[in-house]
Amino acid sequence: MPGTPTLADLVAPLGVSQFFQDVQGETYRRFEGGAGRFADLLPWPALNAILRQHRLEFPRLRLALDGQPVPMESYTDLVPTRRSGTVPRLQAAPFTEHLRGGATMVLDAIQELSDPIGDLARSLEHDLRESVQVNLYAGWGVTHGFDVHWDDHDAFIIQVAGRKRWRMHGPTRTAPLHRDVEQPEQPGEPIDDFILEDGDVLYVPRGHWHDVTAVGEMSLHLTLGFSPATGVDLVAWLADKLRASATFRQDLPRFATDAEREARSEALRKELDAALTSDVVARFLADRDSSAPAHPRVGLPWAATPGLLPDGDETEVRFLVPRAVLEEGDGRVTLLAAGNRFVFADAASPVLKALLDGTPRAVKRLAEVSGLDRGTVRALLGELATQGLLSIG
């Protein structure tokens, strides 16, 4: 697949709007694709380089076999550092011996270790409007790494190489949470049993029980997890907003009369009702998006160089805040990003809109789409880079 996959690529032939309306949070769905279409996301040499070049401590890197973790001391040792303490070092022979014996390798947050997967995570965060973490699973043999289970987040599974058997058991509790008043009941027999092939994508909502088994051959897949905002998240956000109220900050009248307690309850209810406006969901989601952090990407040497941008206008820049919000009006455009508010003249709007999806853009192209002179565009980009919102090169 050329370029970074988008949500539209993952759910095709279903449209994105139809996915949001009929699938997300409701049911699992398999999207078939051609073999090799995700091969460029993580070629085996790139994975080998990650394992060789990074200090990957347990549990970020771990092995699992028959539903249980493999003791880390059986495939790593601790190496003293020159100054103090020790760091883990992977032992190649026992590590690969466990894999030959059927263990599953898990590597969490691989988007921080691979540029193509990092670009994928940024693309999906822009489309889904939620933070995305990508975990890697690689296995051989015919065993299973984990018993039947459910996850407290939604996930897309991308089969990068090989095949894996999936058995879906469905949900036993509607939209369960990590911290919940009760746990879902154990599921019954599988309602579906299929092989996820190289190039396929599977969407699994939270709370849907499933188990995954190797089929006697190599398998490599990525799990892209994300947690859509819930009503519980909204209430937590609202509680923080209510700290501005003296009524809510005051001690509760524990030792007062019943009448005084009822009066305080009524005062709290009135302020809470006033906060629960008809647009409270929209306000919460916009605030959630505008507070999402920038993805870390340092553009050296230019980011540390006075002037920031190299001389050539073919230089590409990349916006690092996938869920930034733009507000336009009164002859100006306001960028809400990474918890901050930036106000620009309305003429900056075309440049900002062109940057928001995170696709690399050349300075020359941004000047063309905006109609601004290149000096003005470069000054705007320099300010964004200074604020940590833009990567150069």
PDB file of C-alpha atoms in Angstrom, residues 294 302-303 305-310 317-321 333 335 337-338 340-345 348 351-352 355 363 366 374-392:
ATOM      1  CA  ALA A 294       1.807  16.665  20.123  1.00  0.00           C
ATOM      2  CA  TRP A 302      17.081  22.784  12.084  1.00  0.00           C
ATOM      3  CA  ALA A 303      14.888  22.691  15.194  1.00  0.00           C
ATOM      4  CA  THR A 305      19.215  26.263  14.703  1.00  0.00           C
ATOM      5  CA  PRO A 306      18.376  29.992  14.771  1.00  0.00           C
ATOM      6  CA  GLY A 307      15.982  30.646  11.914  1.00  0.00           C
ATOM      7  CA  LEU A 308      14.669  27.062  12.176  1.00  0.00           C
ATOM      8  CA  LEU A 309      13.963  26.502   8.486  1.00  0.00           C
ATOM      9  CA  PRO A 310      16.652  25.647   5.906  1.00  0.00           C
ATOM     10  CA  VAL A 317       7.297  20.158   7.289  1.00  0.00           C
ATOM     11  CA  ARG A 318       4.903  17.957   9.240  1.00  0.00           C
ATOM     12  CA  PHE A 319       2.236  19.000  11.765  1.00  0.00           C
ATOM     13  CA  LEU A 320       2.518  16.956  14.985  1.00  0.00           C
ATOM     14  CA  VAL A 321      -0.887  17.457  16.674  1.00  0.00           C
ATOM     15  CA  VAL A 333      -8.095  32.015  12.969  1.00  0.00           C
ATOM     16  CA  LEU A 335      -5.479  27.147  16.602  1.00  0.00           C
ATOM     17  CA  ALA A 337      -3.445  22.481  19.978  1.00  0.00           C
ATOM     18  CA  ALA A 338      -1.565  20.592  22.695  1.00  0.00           C
ATOM     19  CA  ASN A 340      -2.560  25.886  24.075  1.00  0.00           C
ATOM     20  CA  ARG A 341      -4.330  28.634  22.118  1.00  0.00           C
ATOM     21  CA  PHE A 342      -2.663  30.402  19.180  1.00  0.00           C
ATOM     22  CA  VAL A 343      -4.280  33.295  17.309  1.00  0.00           C
ATOM     23  CA  PHE A 344      -3.285  34.224  13.757  1.00  0.00           C
ATOM     24  CA  ALA A 345      -4.580  36.539  11.056  1.00  0.00           C
ATOM     25  CA  ALA A 348      -2.987  31.918   7.858  1.00  0.00           C
ATOM     26  CA  VAL A 351      -1.721  27.010   5.597  1.00  0.00           C
ATOM     27  CA  LEU A 352      -3.058  25.630   8.866  1.00  0.00           C
ATOM     28  CA  LEU A 355      -1.102  21.017   7.693  1.00  0.00           C
ATOM     29  CA  VAL A 363       7.117  25.173   2.046  1.00  0.00           C
ATOM     30  CA  LEU A 366       2.025  25.807   1.302  1.00  0.00           C
ATOM     31  CA  ARG A 374       7.070  32.525   1.053  1.00  0.00           C
ATOM     32  CA  GLY A 375       8.626  34.793   3.673  1.00  0.00           C
ATOM     33  CA  THR A 376       5.296  35.045   5.494  1.00  0.00           C
ATOM     34  CA  VAL A 377       4.720  31.293   5.238  1.00  0.00           C
ATOM     35  CA  ARG A 378       8.213  30.572   6.555  1.00  0.00           C
ATOM     36  CA  ALA A 379       7.641  32.925   9.505  1.00  0.00           C
ATOM     37  CA  LEU A 380       4.371  31.121  10.355  1.00  0.00           C
ATOM     38  CA  LEU A 381       6.008  27.706  10.093  1.00  0.00           C
ATOM     39  CA  GLY A 382       8.908  28.866  12.229  1.00  0.00           C
ATOM     40  CA  GLU A 383       6.518  29.945  14.980  1.00  0.00           C
ATOM     41  CA  LEU A 384       4.727  26.575  14.877  1.00  0.00           C
ATOM     42  CA  ALA A 385       8.064  24.756  15.036  1.00  0.00           C
ATOM     43  CA  THR A 386       9.170  26.889  17.987  1.00  0.00           C
ATOM     44  CA  GLN A 387       6.010  25.848  19.856  1.00  0.00           C
ATOM     45  CA  GLY A 388       6.737  22.153  19.214  1.00  0.00           C
ATOM     46  CA  LEU A 389       3.776  21.747  16.842  1.00  0.00           C
ATOM     47  CA  LEU A 390       5.763  21.212  13.660  1.00  0.00           C
ATOM     48  CA  SER A 391       8.643  18.975  12.598  1.00  0.00           C
ATOM     49  CA  ILE A 392      11.094  20.136   9.943  1.00  0.00           C
TER      50      ILE A 392
END
